[in-house]
Amino acid sequence: MTLPNGPRTPKYFRFFRLLKLVFRPLAYLENYAQRYGDIVKIGGDNSPPFVYISNPQAIKEIFTADPNLFESGRGNGVLRFLLGDRSLILLDSEPHQQQRRLLTPPFHGDRLRTYSQLICDITEKVTHSWTIGAPFLLRPQMQDITMQVILQAVFGLYEGERLQQLQKCVSALMDSFGSPLSSTLVFFRFLQKDWGPLSPWGRLLRLKQRVRELIYAEIRDRRAEMQTSQNSPSNRTDILSLLMLARDEAGQSMTDEELHDQLMTLLIAGHESTASALVWALYWVHYLPEVQQTLRQELDDLGERPNPKDIVQLPYLTAVCQETLRIYPVVPSTFIRVLKTPMSLLNYQFEAGTALLPSTYLVHQRPDLYPDPKRFDPKRFLEKQYAPYEYFPFGGGGRRCIGSALAQLEMKLALAIILKHCHLELTHNHPVKPVRRGFTFAPPGNLRMVVTQKS
Ligand code: HEM
């Protein structure tokens, strides 16, 4: 058994390889796949290699393998400064599974459906603020919707100074790597220097500290509230309340530090990527008139005041959201899986320490799975059911995104409500390519739309 092929980049050129990863991420992935195939080895001369995988069979083996064979926390270490040591994203093995068991239930079933009306109300409020004929930047508006959903559904914050402060600071924090240039902050350690509040890293650290204080203040107030209302059952349905009441098998509840790190994780992971997905969905629907027409027809058939339950079951709307996350997956690959023991995959043998990286973008662009892959065509999802290793915008296996159901609910309901209340146009009707935003691929921040009609 051999190791797969890959580029042999001299040491002094590696910096330029990283620059390409940051500034031309699609070309970076596509060039390697064209040249070396669907398993590509990067590095590996003096340390275990890094392997990009876009072979569905190999991805199936990774997603169905025992999660204890891999470490992801170490691979995600670069997020430690932002999320905290106990973040679900940074844990492995039993501590990861234990926190996952506590965090998963509020994001599923009836619990999740209780947030449908909330999503519709927030979206309506945001669309009401749009003025006919006045162009607006799409990203901040979608971010406003997804951030409010997280702050209300997860934190139970509906109004007040703390809500506004959190909204302002988290937005500013995420905008610290909102462009390809500022994304270099997370890729190049030598830029991570605190040269005071005006330096990029210094500003970011201060914003993070402020968000941390706000989250701890909320946890403290909630603990006090629970103490005083111990004899009367709380009617709160937000995820923070559920997490504070949750107990593991040993009867242990979450500590303040665990709560802080998980809340920070849900806040950051939960609103950024869903906002990008919504911007993409609106872009595609308005860039392709035939898609908009079919979608509007399907929504109109539900009548004047459609029920959220009926909206989320619409097949074409569902297919539009699926195709949106296929063509340009917001998270371009799953988390890294670092092998704890050697593993054989297809005809290759990988040593412990090898970092495996299933590439969502490259699999979603395979012409054998998705004919004419660069074309946005929701119908492919009406005609065929894809396996979880052929279509995986939310990753897979033991680390699959715990917010996937909430994200899909938000995408469908927000898109439906926006189309119901507004007729929109893109200010420039030209093809748009993803740009890097931290670790994600996002639509360019300057994408604008204008309302032409309201109802
Ligand atoms: C369109 C929106 C979203 C996309 C595309 C997305 C995508 C992903 C992906 C690809 C992963 C890594 C999975 C893996 O490595 O197998 C992930 C993990 C995660 N996501 Fe999402 N996500 C989205 C929305 C959300 C939301 C709304 C939340 C929560 C409110 C959330 C919370 C998380 C968490 C906590 C993890 C870590 C899971 C773990 O390590 O066990 N995400 N997400």
Short mmCIF file of C-alpha atoms and ligand atoms in Angstrom, two decimals:
data_model
loop_
_atom_site.label_atom_id
_atom_site.label_comp_id
_atom_site.label_asym_id
_atom_site.label_seq_id
_atom_site.Cartn_x
_atom_site.Cartn_y
_atom_site.Cartn_z
CA MET A 1 0.00 0.00 0.00
CA THR A 2 1.28 3.46 -0.90
CA LEU A 3 0.51 6.99 0.11
CA PRO A 4 -1.58 9.12 -2.29
CA ASN A 5 -0.02 11.68 -4.62
CA GLY A 6 0.20 15.37 -3.88
CA PRO A 7 2.22 18.50 -4.52
CA ARG A 8 5.85 18.54 -3.40
CA THR A 9 6.11 22.18 -2.41
CA PRO A 10 9.59 23.36 -1.29
CA LYS A 11 9.57 24.75 2.25
CA TYR A 12 9.97 28.39 1.20
CA PHE A 13 6.96 28.16 -1.14
CA ARG A 14 4.58 26.90 1.56
CA PHE A 15 3.77 30.45 2.59
CA PHE A 16 2.50 31.12 -0.94
CA ARG A 17 0.45 27.92 -0.85
CA LEU A 18 -1.24 29.22 2.30
CA LEU A 19 -1.84 32.59 0.61
CA LYS A 20 -3.62 30.79 -2.24
CA LEU A 21 -5.74 28.86 0.30
CA VAL A 22 -6.83 32.19 1.81
CA PHE A 23 -7.30 34.33 -1.31
CA ARG A 24 -8.23 31.79 -4.02
CA PRO A 25 -9.79 28.94 -2.02
CA LEU A 26 -11.82 27.39 -4.86
CA ALA A 27 -8.89 27.35 -7.30
CA TYR A 28 -6.67 25.92 -4.52
CA LEU A 29 -8.96 22.91 -4.07
CA GLU A 30 -9.90 22.43 -7.74
CA ASN A 31 -6.32 22.56 -9.03
CA TYR A 32 -5.17 19.84 -6.62
CA ALA A 33 -8.17 17.62 -7.40
CA GLN A 34 -7.61 18.00 -11.17
CA ARG A 35 -3.92 17.21 -10.85
CA TYR A 36 -3.87 14.46 -8.21
CA GLY A 37 -7.39 12.95 -8.10
CA ASP A 38 -9.84 12.49 -5.25
CA ILE A 39 -7.31 11.76 -2.48
CA VAL A 40 -4.54 14.37 -2.28
CA LYS A 41 -1.64 14.37 0.18
CA ILE A 42 -0.18 17.69 1.31
CA GLY A 43 3.18 17.71 3.11
CA GLY A 44 4.22 14.60 5.01
CA ASP A 45 7.99 14.79 4.55
CA ASN A 46 8.96 15.39 8.17
CA SER A 47 5.58 15.01 9.87
CA PRO A 48 2.33 13.11 9.15
CA PRO A 49 0.56 14.48 6.06
CA PHE A 50 -2.62 16.39 5.58
CA VAL A 51 -5.02 14.60 3.19
CA TYR A 52 -7.90 16.14 1.21
CA ILE A 53 -10.55 13.54 0.40
CA SER A 54 -13.28 13.87 -2.22
CA ASN A 55 -13.87 10.16 -2.80
CA PRO A 56 -17.42 9.31 -1.53
CA GLN A 57 -16.49 5.72 -0.58
CA ALA A 58 -13.57 6.91 1.56
CA ILE A 59 -15.80 9.56 3.16
CA LYS A 60 -18.40 6.90 3.95
CA GLU A 61 -15.69 4.93 5.79
CA ILE A 62 -14.67 8.01 7.79
CA PHE A 63 -18.23 8.99 8.73
CA THR A 64 -19.15 5.45 9.79
CA ALA A 65 -15.89 4.65 11.65
CA ASP A 66 -15.70 4.68 15.45
CA PRO A 67 -15.40 8.41 16.37
CA ASN A 68 -12.81 7.45 18.98
CA LEU A 69 -10.35 6.73 16.15
CA PHE A 70 -10.07 10.45 15.45
CA GLU A 71 -9.23 13.69 17.18
CA SER A 72 -10.78 16.87 15.84
CA GLY A 73 -10.32 19.13 18.82
CA ARG A 74 -6.58 19.45 18.18
CA GLY A 75 -7.20 20.24 14.49
CA ASN A 76 -9.67 22.96 15.49
CA GLY A 77 -7.19 24.42 18.00
CA VAL A 78 -7.03 27.69 16.13
CA LEU A 79 -10.58 28.39 17.37
CA ARG A 80 -9.57 27.96 21.02
CA PHE A 81 -8.85 31.66 21.59
CA LEU A 82 -12.35 32.50 20.38
CA LEU A 83 -14.55 29.76 21.83
CA GLY A 84 -12.78 28.54 24.98
CA ASP A 85 -11.21 25.18 25.98
CA ARG A 86 -14.50 23.43 26.73
CA SER A 87 -16.21 24.24 23.43
CA LEU A 88 -17.83 21.18 21.87
CA ILE A 89 -15.78 21.88 18.75
CA LEU A 90 -12.51 21.44 20.70
CA LEU A 91 -13.40 18.34 22.70
CA ASP A 92 -12.76 14.72 21.75
CA SER A 93 -13.64 11.21 22.93
CA GLU A 94 -15.86 10.87 26.03
CA PRO A 95 -15.90 14.58 27.05
CA HIS A 96 -17.06 15.40 23.48
CA GLN A 97 -19.77 12.74 23.52
CA GLN A 98 -20.91 13.77 27.01
CA GLN A 99 -21.33 17.45 26.03
CA ARG A 100 -22.97 16.44 22.74
CA ARG A 101 -25.55 14.37 24.61
CA LEU A 102 -26.43 17.45 26.69
CA LEU A 103 -26.47 19.89 23.77
CA THR A 104 -28.27 17.89 21.09
CA PRO A 105 -31.87 17.45 22.42
CA PRO A 106 -32.90 21.16 22.33
CA PHE A 107 -32.08 21.26 18.61
CA HIS A 108 -34.49 18.49 17.59
CA GLY A 109 -38.14 17.47 17.36
CA ASP A 110 -40.89 19.44 19.10
CA ARG A 111 -38.35 21.65 20.87
CA LEU A 112 -37.12 22.91 17.53
CA ARG A 113 -40.59 23.44 16.07
CA THR A 114 -41.38 25.89 18.88
CA TYR A 115 -38.89 28.28 17.23
CA SER A 116 -40.76 28.38 13.86
CA GLN A 117 -43.03 31.29 14.77
CA LEU A 118 -40.09 33.15 16.28
CA ILE A 119 -38.15 32.87 12.99
CA CYS A 120 -41.16 34.10 10.98
CA ASP A 121 -41.74 37.07 13.34
CA ILE A 122 -38.08 38.13 13.32
CA THR A 123 -37.91 37.91 9.50
CA GLU A 124 -41.11 39.95 9.12
CA LYS A 125 -39.75 42.64 11.43
CA VAL A 126 -36.51 42.89 9.46
CA THR A 127 -38.28 43.04 6.06
CA HIS A 128 -40.60 45.81 7.37
CA SER A 129 -37.53 48.02 7.83
CA TRP A 130 -36.68 47.84 4.10
CA THR A 131 -37.75 50.82 1.95
CA ILE A 132 -38.91 50.46 -1.64
CA GLY A 133 -36.24 51.72 -4.05
CA ALA A 134 -33.44 52.00 -1.45
CA PRO A 135 -30.65 49.46 -2.15
CA PHE A 136 -29.31 47.66 0.94
CA LEU A 137 -26.40 45.35 1.71
CA LEU A 138 -27.74 41.83 2.00
CA ARG A 139 -25.30 40.33 4.51
CA PRO A 140 -25.96 42.63 7.51
CA GLN A 141 -29.72 42.10 7.06
CA MET A 142 -29.46 38.31 6.98
CA GLN A 143 -27.01 38.42 9.88
CA ASP A 144 -29.53 40.49 11.81
CA ILE A 145 -32.16 37.76 11.31
CA THR A 146 -29.91 34.81 12.23
CA MET A 147 -28.32 36.58 15.20
CA GLN A 148 -31.73 37.51 16.64
CA VAL A 149 -32.87 33.90 16.21
CA ILE A 150 -29.85 32.64 18.17
CA LEU A 151 -30.11 35.30 20.88
CA GLN A 152 -33.82 34.60 21.39
CA ALA A 153 -33.88 30.82 20.86
CA VAL A 154 -30.60 29.98 22.59
CA PHE A 155 -30.19 32.79 25.15
CA GLY A 156 -33.86 33.71 25.66
CA LEU A 157 -32.90 37.38 25.21
CA TYR A 158 -35.79 39.27 23.64
CA GLU A 159 -35.00 42.88 24.53
CA GLY A 160 -32.79 45.12 26.64
CA GLU A 161 -29.31 46.53 26.89
CA ARG A 162 -27.55 43.16 27.09
CA LEU A 163 -29.20 41.92 23.90
CA GLN A 164 -28.11 45.04 22.04
CA GLN A 165 -24.59 44.88 23.40
CA LEU A 166 -24.20 41.22 22.51
CA GLN A 167 -25.54 41.82 19.01
CA LYS A 168 -23.19 44.74 18.45
CA CYS A 169 -20.05 43.08 19.85
CA VAL A 170 -20.58 39.67 18.21
CA SER A 171 -21.20 41.32 14.80
CA ALA A 172 -18.04 43.39 15.18
CA LEU A 173 -16.10 40.32 16.34
CA MET A 174 -17.14 38.29 13.29
CA ASP A 175 -16.48 41.19 10.94
CA SER A 176 -12.88 41.14 12.23
CA PHE A 177 -12.34 38.34 9.67
CA GLY A 178 -15.12 39.36 7.31
CA SER A 179 -12.95 39.70 4.20
CA PRO A 180 -10.21 37.57 2.60
CA LEU A 181 -7.58 40.09 3.74
CA SER A 182 -8.71 40.16 7.37
CA SER A 183 -9.09 36.34 7.30
CA THR A 184 -5.29 36.18 7.23
CA LEU A 185 -5.54 36.91 10.98
CA VAL A 186 -6.69 33.35 11.68
CA PHE A 187 -4.22 31.70 9.28
CA PHE A 188 -0.96 33.52 10.10
CA ARG A 189 0.22 33.38 13.70
CA PHE A 190 2.67 36.22 13.27
CA LEU A 191 -0.35 38.56 12.82
CA GLN A 192 -1.81 37.47 16.16
CA LYS A 193 -0.10 40.19 18.22
CA ASP A 194 -1.83 42.55 20.62
CA TRP A 195 -0.45 45.98 19.71
CA GLY A 196 -3.23 47.82 21.48
CA PRO A 197 -6.96 48.37 20.88
CA LEU A 198 -6.45 49.81 17.39
CA SER A 199 -4.43 46.86 16.07
CA PRO A 200 -6.54 44.14 14.34
CA TRP A 201 -5.68 41.39 16.85
CA GLY A 202 -5.86 43.73 19.85
CA ARG A 203 -9.31 44.91 18.80
CA LEU A 204 -10.46 41.33 18.32
CA LEU A 205 -9.22 40.28 21.79
CA ARG A 206 -11.03 43.19 23.45
CA LEU A 207 -14.28 42.41 21.63
CA LYS A 208 -14.00 38.77 22.63
CA GLN A 209 -13.44 39.77 26.26
CA ARG A 210 -16.53 42.00 26.18
CA VAL A 211 -18.69 39.17 24.75
CA ARG A 212 -17.31 36.87 27.45
CA GLU A 213 -18.33 39.31 30.19
CA LEU A 214 -21.82 39.65 28.74
CA ILE A 215 -22.33 35.88 28.55
CA TYR A 216 -21.08 35.34 32.13
CA ALA A 217 -23.40 38.13 33.35
CA GLU A 218 -26.35 36.38 31.69
CA ILE A 219 -25.42 33.01 33.24
CA ARG A 220 -25.10 34.68 36.67
CA ASP A 221 -28.51 36.35 36.39
CA ARG A 222 -30.13 33.12 35.23
CA ARG A 223 -28.70 31.15 38.14
CA ALA A 224 -30.10 33.79 40.52
CA GLU A 225 -33.48 33.69 38.75
CA MET A 226 -33.58 29.89 39.06
CA GLN A 227 -32.77 30.08 42.79
CA THR A 228 -35.64 32.48 43.50
CA SER A 229 -38.19 30.59 41.38
CA GLN A 230 -37.20 27.12 42.62
CA ASN A 231 -40.70 26.21 43.72
CA SER A 232 -42.48 27.50 40.62
CA PRO A 233 -41.65 25.70 37.37
CA SER A 234 -39.97 27.96 34.82
CA ASN A 235 -41.89 28.52 31.59
CA ARG A 236 -38.76 29.48 29.69
CA THR A 237 -38.17 27.47 26.51
CA ASP A 238 -34.78 28.85 25.49
CA ILE A 239 -31.80 26.54 25.10
CA LEU A 240 -29.78 28.15 27.93
CA SER A 241 -32.57 27.27 30.41
CA LEU A 242 -32.68 23.71 29.12
CA LEU A 243 -28.91 23.37 29.36
CA MET A 244 -28.90 24.68 32.93
CA LEU A 245 -31.45 22.04 33.91
CA ALA A 246 -29.80 19.22 31.93
CA ARG A 247 -27.96 16.46 33.86
CA ASP A 248 -25.59 13.83 32.50
CA GLU A 249 -25.76 10.12 33.42
CA ALA A 250 -23.84 10.83 36.65
CA GLY A 251 -26.37 13.54 37.59
CA GLN A 252 -23.86 16.34 36.91
CA SER A 253 -25.01 19.68 35.51
CA MET A 254 -22.91 21.99 33.35
CA THR A 255 -20.46 24.34 35.07
CA ASP A 256 -20.45 28.10 34.31
CA GLU A 257 -17.29 27.64 32.23
CA GLU A 258 -18.87 24.84 30.19
CA LEU A 259 -22.03 26.90 29.70
CA HIS A 260 -20.00 29.93 28.59
CA ASP A 261 -17.92 28.00 26.06
CA GLN A 262 -20.92 26.17 24.59
CA LEU A 263 -22.98 29.39 24.39
CA MET A 264 -20.12 31.15 22.64
CA THR A 265 -19.85 28.19 20.23
CA LEU A 266 -23.58 28.20 19.46
CA LEU A 267 -23.58 31.96 19.05
CA ILE A 268 -20.68 32.00 16.57
CA ALA A 269 -21.34 28.68 14.76
CA GLY A 270 -25.08 29.30 14.79
CA HIS A 271 -25.53 32.67 13.14
CA GLU A 272 -22.58 33.22 10.77
CA SER A 273 -22.99 30.23 8.46
CA THR A 274 -26.79 30.45 8.37
CA ALA A 275 -26.54 34.14 7.38
CA SER A 276 -24.19 33.25 4.49
CA ALA A 277 -26.53 30.45 3.40
CA LEU A 278 -29.49 32.85 3.35
CA VAL A 279 -27.56 35.43 1.31
CA TRP A 280 -26.69 32.70 -1.22
CA ALA A 281 -30.29 31.48 -1.39
CA LEU A 282 -31.60 35.00 -2.07
CA TYR A 283 -28.88 35.56 -4.65
CA TRP A 284 -29.70 32.37 -6.61
CA VAL A 285 -33.45 32.87 -6.46
CA HIS A 286 -33.13 36.40 -7.88
CA TYR A 287 -30.30 35.64 -10.29
CA LEU A 288 -32.33 32.89 -11.98
CA PRO A 289 -35.87 34.09 -12.87
CA GLU A 290 -37.17 30.57 -13.60
CA VAL A 291 -36.18 29.45 -10.08
CA GLN A 292 -37.95 32.45 -8.56
CA GLN A 293 -41.07 31.84 -10.61
CA THR A 294 -41.36 28.15 -9.63
CA LEU A 295 -40.74 28.97 -5.98
CA ARG A 296 -43.28 31.82 -5.90
CA GLN A 297 -45.88 29.57 -7.49
CA GLU A 298 -45.31 26.91 -4.85
CA LEU A 299 -45.57 29.47 -2.03
CA ASP A 300 -48.68 31.11 -3.53
CA ASP A 301 -50.42 27.73 -3.64
CA LEU A 302 -50.30 27.68 0.18
CA GLY A 303 -52.66 30.68 0.36
CA GLU A 304 -52.58 34.06 2.11
CA ARG A 305 -51.38 33.10 5.59
CA PRO A 306 -49.40 29.87 5.26
CA ASN A 307 -48.63 27.81 8.33
CA PRO A 308 -44.87 27.41 9.08
CA LYS A 309 -45.49 23.64 9.32
CA ASP A 310 -46.69 23.59 5.69
CA ILE A 311 -43.93 25.94 4.46
CA VAL A 312 -41.12 23.69 5.69
CA GLN A 313 -42.57 20.71 3.83
CA LEU A 314 -42.62 22.38 0.42
CA PRO A 315 -40.54 20.21 -1.97
CA TYR A 316 -39.23 22.93 -4.30
CA LEU A 317 -38.33 25.29 -1.43
CA THR A 318 -36.49 22.40 0.25
CA ALA A 319 -34.66 21.63 -3.01
CA VAL A 320 -33.66 25.31 -3.45
CA CYS A 321 -32.11 25.30 0.05
CA GLN A 322 -30.37 21.97 -0.61
CA GLU A 323 -28.94 23.17 -3.92
CA THR A 324 -27.80 26.42 -2.27
CA LEU A 325 -25.71 24.42 0.20
CA ARG A 326 -24.50 22.07 -2.55
CA ILE A 327 -23.11 24.46 -5.10
CA TYR A 328 -21.14 26.61 -2.65
CA PRO A 329 -21.16 24.89 0.76
CA VAL A 330 -20.67 27.62 3.36
CA VAL A 331 -18.36 25.36 5.34
CA PRO A 332 -16.14 24.03 2.52
CA SER A 333 -14.97 20.90 4.34
CA THR A 334 -15.78 19.04 7.52
CA PHE A 335 -13.60 19.44 10.58
CA ILE A 336 -10.20 17.78 10.35
CA ARG A 337 -10.08 14.18 11.61
CA VAL A 338 -6.59 13.47 13.01
CA LEU A 339 -5.94 9.72 13.19
CA LYS A 340 -5.15 8.41 16.68
CA THR A 341 -4.14 5.01 15.27
CA PRO A 342 -3.13 3.91 11.75
CA MET A 343 -6.01 3.47 9.32
CA SER A 344 -6.32 1.98 5.85
CA LEU A 345 -8.59 3.77 3.45
CA LEU A 346 -9.22 2.44 -0.06
CA ASN A 347 -5.72 1.30 -1.11
CA TYR A 348 -3.80 3.61 1.16
CA GLN A 349 -2.38 3.15 4.63
CA PHE A 350 -2.25 6.26 6.83
CA GLU A 351 -0.14 6.53 9.96
CA ALA A 352 -1.33 7.94 13.30
CA GLY A 353 -1.22 11.74 13.25
CA THR A 354 -2.42 12.00 9.63
CA ALA A 355 -5.01 14.75 9.26
CA LEU A 356 -7.94 13.61 7.09
CA LEU A 357 -10.10 16.34 5.58
CA PRO A 358 -13.29 15.34 3.73
CA SER A 359 -13.80 18.12 1.17
CA THR A 360 -17.47 19.00 0.92
CA TYR A 361 -16.91 21.46 -1.92
CA LEU A 362 -15.03 18.96 -4.11
CA VAL A 363 -17.56 16.15 -3.56
CA HIS A 364 -20.44 18.53 -4.31
CA GLN A 365 -18.69 19.43 -7.59
CA ARG A 366 -18.21 15.84 -8.81
CA PRO A 367 -19.81 15.56 -12.29
CA ASP A 368 -20.48 11.83 -11.78
CA LEU A 369 -22.78 12.73 -8.86
CA TYR A 370 -24.00 16.14 -10.02
CA PRO A 371 -24.03 16.46 -13.84
CA ASP A 372 -23.13 20.00 -14.95
CA PRO A 373 -22.07 20.78 -11.36
CA LYS A 374 -21.55 24.54 -11.83
CA ARG A 375 -25.23 24.97 -12.76
CA PHE A 376 -27.69 25.87 -9.97
CA ASP A 377 -30.46 23.34 -10.48
CA PRO A 378 -32.74 22.53 -7.51
CA LYS A 379 -34.51 19.85 -9.58
CA ARG A 380 -31.60 17.45 -9.05
CA PHE A 381 -32.77 17.06 -5.45
CA LEU A 382 -36.33 16.30 -6.58
CA GLU A 383 -35.13 13.60 -8.96
CA LYS A 384 -32.55 11.83 -6.81
CA GLN A 385 -31.84 11.11 -3.16
CA TYR A 386 -28.19 11.56 -2.28
CA ALA A 387 -26.34 9.44 0.27
CA PRO A 388 -24.88 11.18 3.38
CA TYR A 389 -21.38 10.81 1.92
CA GLU A 390 -22.38 12.31 -1.45
CA TYR A 391 -24.11 15.39 -0.02
CA PHE A 392 -22.96 16.62 3.39
CA PRO A 393 -23.10 20.41 3.90
CA PHE A 394 -23.37 19.76 7.65
CA GLY A 395 -20.57 17.17 7.85
CA GLY A 396 -21.20 13.66 9.14
CA GLY A 397 -20.62 10.89 11.64
CA GLY A 398 -19.97 11.66 15.29
CA ARG A 399 -19.27 15.34 14.63
CA ARG A 400 -22.19 16.19 12.34
CA CYS A 401 -23.45 19.74 12.92
CA ILE A 402 -25.86 19.80 15.87
CA GLY A 403 -27.61 22.91 14.49
CA SER A 404 -28.40 21.49 11.02
CA ALA A 405 -32.15 21.18 11.63
CA LEU A 406 -32.35 24.74 13.04
CA ALA A 407 -30.31 26.10 10.12
CA GLN A 408 -32.57 24.42 7.55
CA LEU A 409 -35.69 25.60 9.37
CA GLU A 410 -34.35 29.16 9.35
CA MET A 411 -33.37 29.02 5.69
CA LYS A 412 -36.78 27.79 4.53
CA LEU A 413 -38.92 30.05 6.73
CA ALA A 414 -36.87 33.23 6.26
CA LEU A 415 -36.71 32.75 2.48
CA ALA A 416 -40.46 32.08 2.27
CA ILE A 417 -41.38 35.11 4.43
CA ILE A 418 -39.06 37.45 2.49
CA LEU A 419 -40.53 36.34 -0.86
CA LYS A 420 -44.06 36.64 0.49
CA HIS A 421 -43.59 40.22 1.67
CA CYS A 422 -41.20 41.63 -0.92
CA HIS A 423 -40.31 41.64 -4.56
CA LEU A 424 -36.55 42.14 -4.72
CA GLU A 425 -33.93 42.64 -7.39
CA LEU A 426 -30.15 42.32 -7.32
CA THR A 427 -28.54 45.70 -7.98
CA HIS A 428 -26.02 43.95 -10.29
CA ASN A 429 -27.14 40.85 -12.07
CA HIS A 430 -23.75 39.24 -12.66
CA PRO A 431 -22.28 35.89 -11.58
CA VAL A 432 -20.89 35.91 -8.05
CA LYS A 433 -18.17 33.64 -6.63
CA PRO A 434 -17.57 32.81 -2.95
CA VAL A 435 -14.89 34.62 -0.98
CA ARG A 436 -13.19 33.57 2.22
CA ARG A 437 -14.70 34.72 5.50
CA GLY A 438 -12.57 33.22 8.27
CA PHE A 439 -12.95 29.45 7.85
CA THR A 440 -16.06 29.72 5.71
CA PHE A 441 -16.83 30.48 2.05
CA ALA A 442 -19.29 33.36 1.90
CA PRO A 443 -20.91 35.51 -0.76
CA PRO A 444 -19.01 38.82 -1.22
CA GLY A 445 -19.95 41.34 1.46
CA ASN A 446 -20.93 44.02 -1.09
CA LEU A 447 -23.87 42.08 -2.55
CA ARG A 448 -26.83 44.47 -2.65
CA MET A 449 -30.55 44.13 -3.34
CA VAL A 450 -33.40 46.57 -3.73
CA VAL A 451 -37.10 46.19 -2.91
CA THR A 452 -39.32 46.92 -5.93
CA GLN A 453 -42.68 46.06 -4.37
CA LYS A 454 -44.02 45.19 -0.92
CA SER A 455 -47.14 43.37 0.25
C1 HEM B 1 -26.13 26.74 7.13
C2 HEM B 1 -25.70 26.72 8.37
C3 HEM B 1 -24.67 25.77 8.94
C4 HEM B 1 -23.71 25.02 8.28
C5 HEM B 1 -23.44 24.96 6.77
C6 HEM B 1 -22.99 24.27 9.29
C7 HEM B 1 -21.96 23.37 9.01
C8 HEM B 1 -21.26 22.66 9.96
C9 HEM B 1 -20.21 21.71 9.68
C10 HEM B 1 -19.71 21.33 8.29
C11 HEM B 1 -19.75 21.23 10.86
C12 HEM B 1 -18.61 20.22 11.04
C13 HEM B 1 -19.19 18.80 10.96
C14 HEM B 1 -18.16 17.71 10.78
O1 HEM B 1 -16.96 17.92 10.94
O2 HEM B 1 -18.56 16.57 10.45
C15 HEM B 1 -20.51 21.87 11.91
C16 HEM B 1 -20.34 21.65 13.27
C17 HEM B 1 -21.06 22.30 14.25
N1 HEM B 1 -22.11 23.19 14.08
FE1 HEM B 1 -22.87 23.81 12.31
N2 HEM B 1 -23.50 24.59 10.52
C18 HEM B 1 -24.54 25.48 10.35
C19 HEM B 1 -25.35 26.02 11.34
C20 HEM B 1 -25.23 25.74 12.68
C21 HEM B 1 -26.14 26.21 13.72
C22 HEM B 1 -27.42 27.00 13.46
C23 HEM B 1 -25.62 25.78 14.91
C24 HEM B 1 -26.15 25.96 16.32
C25 HEM B 1 -27.03 26.83 16.73
C26 HEM B 1 -24.41 25.04 14.63
C27 HEM B 1 -23.59 24.46 15.58
C28 HEM B 1 -22.54 23.60 15.31
C29 HEM B 1 -21.75 22.95 16.33
C30 HEM B 1 -21.89 23.15 17.85
C31 HEM B 1 -20.82 22.13 15.67
C32 HEM B 1 -19.76 21.24 16.32
C33 HEM B 1 -20.25 19.80 16.43
C34 HEM B 1 -19.22 18.87 17.08
O3 HEM B 1 -18.03 19.18 17.09
O4 HEM B 1 -19.66 17.82 17.59
N3 HEM B 1 -24.20 25.04 13.26
N4 HEM B 1 -21.43 22.74 11.33
#
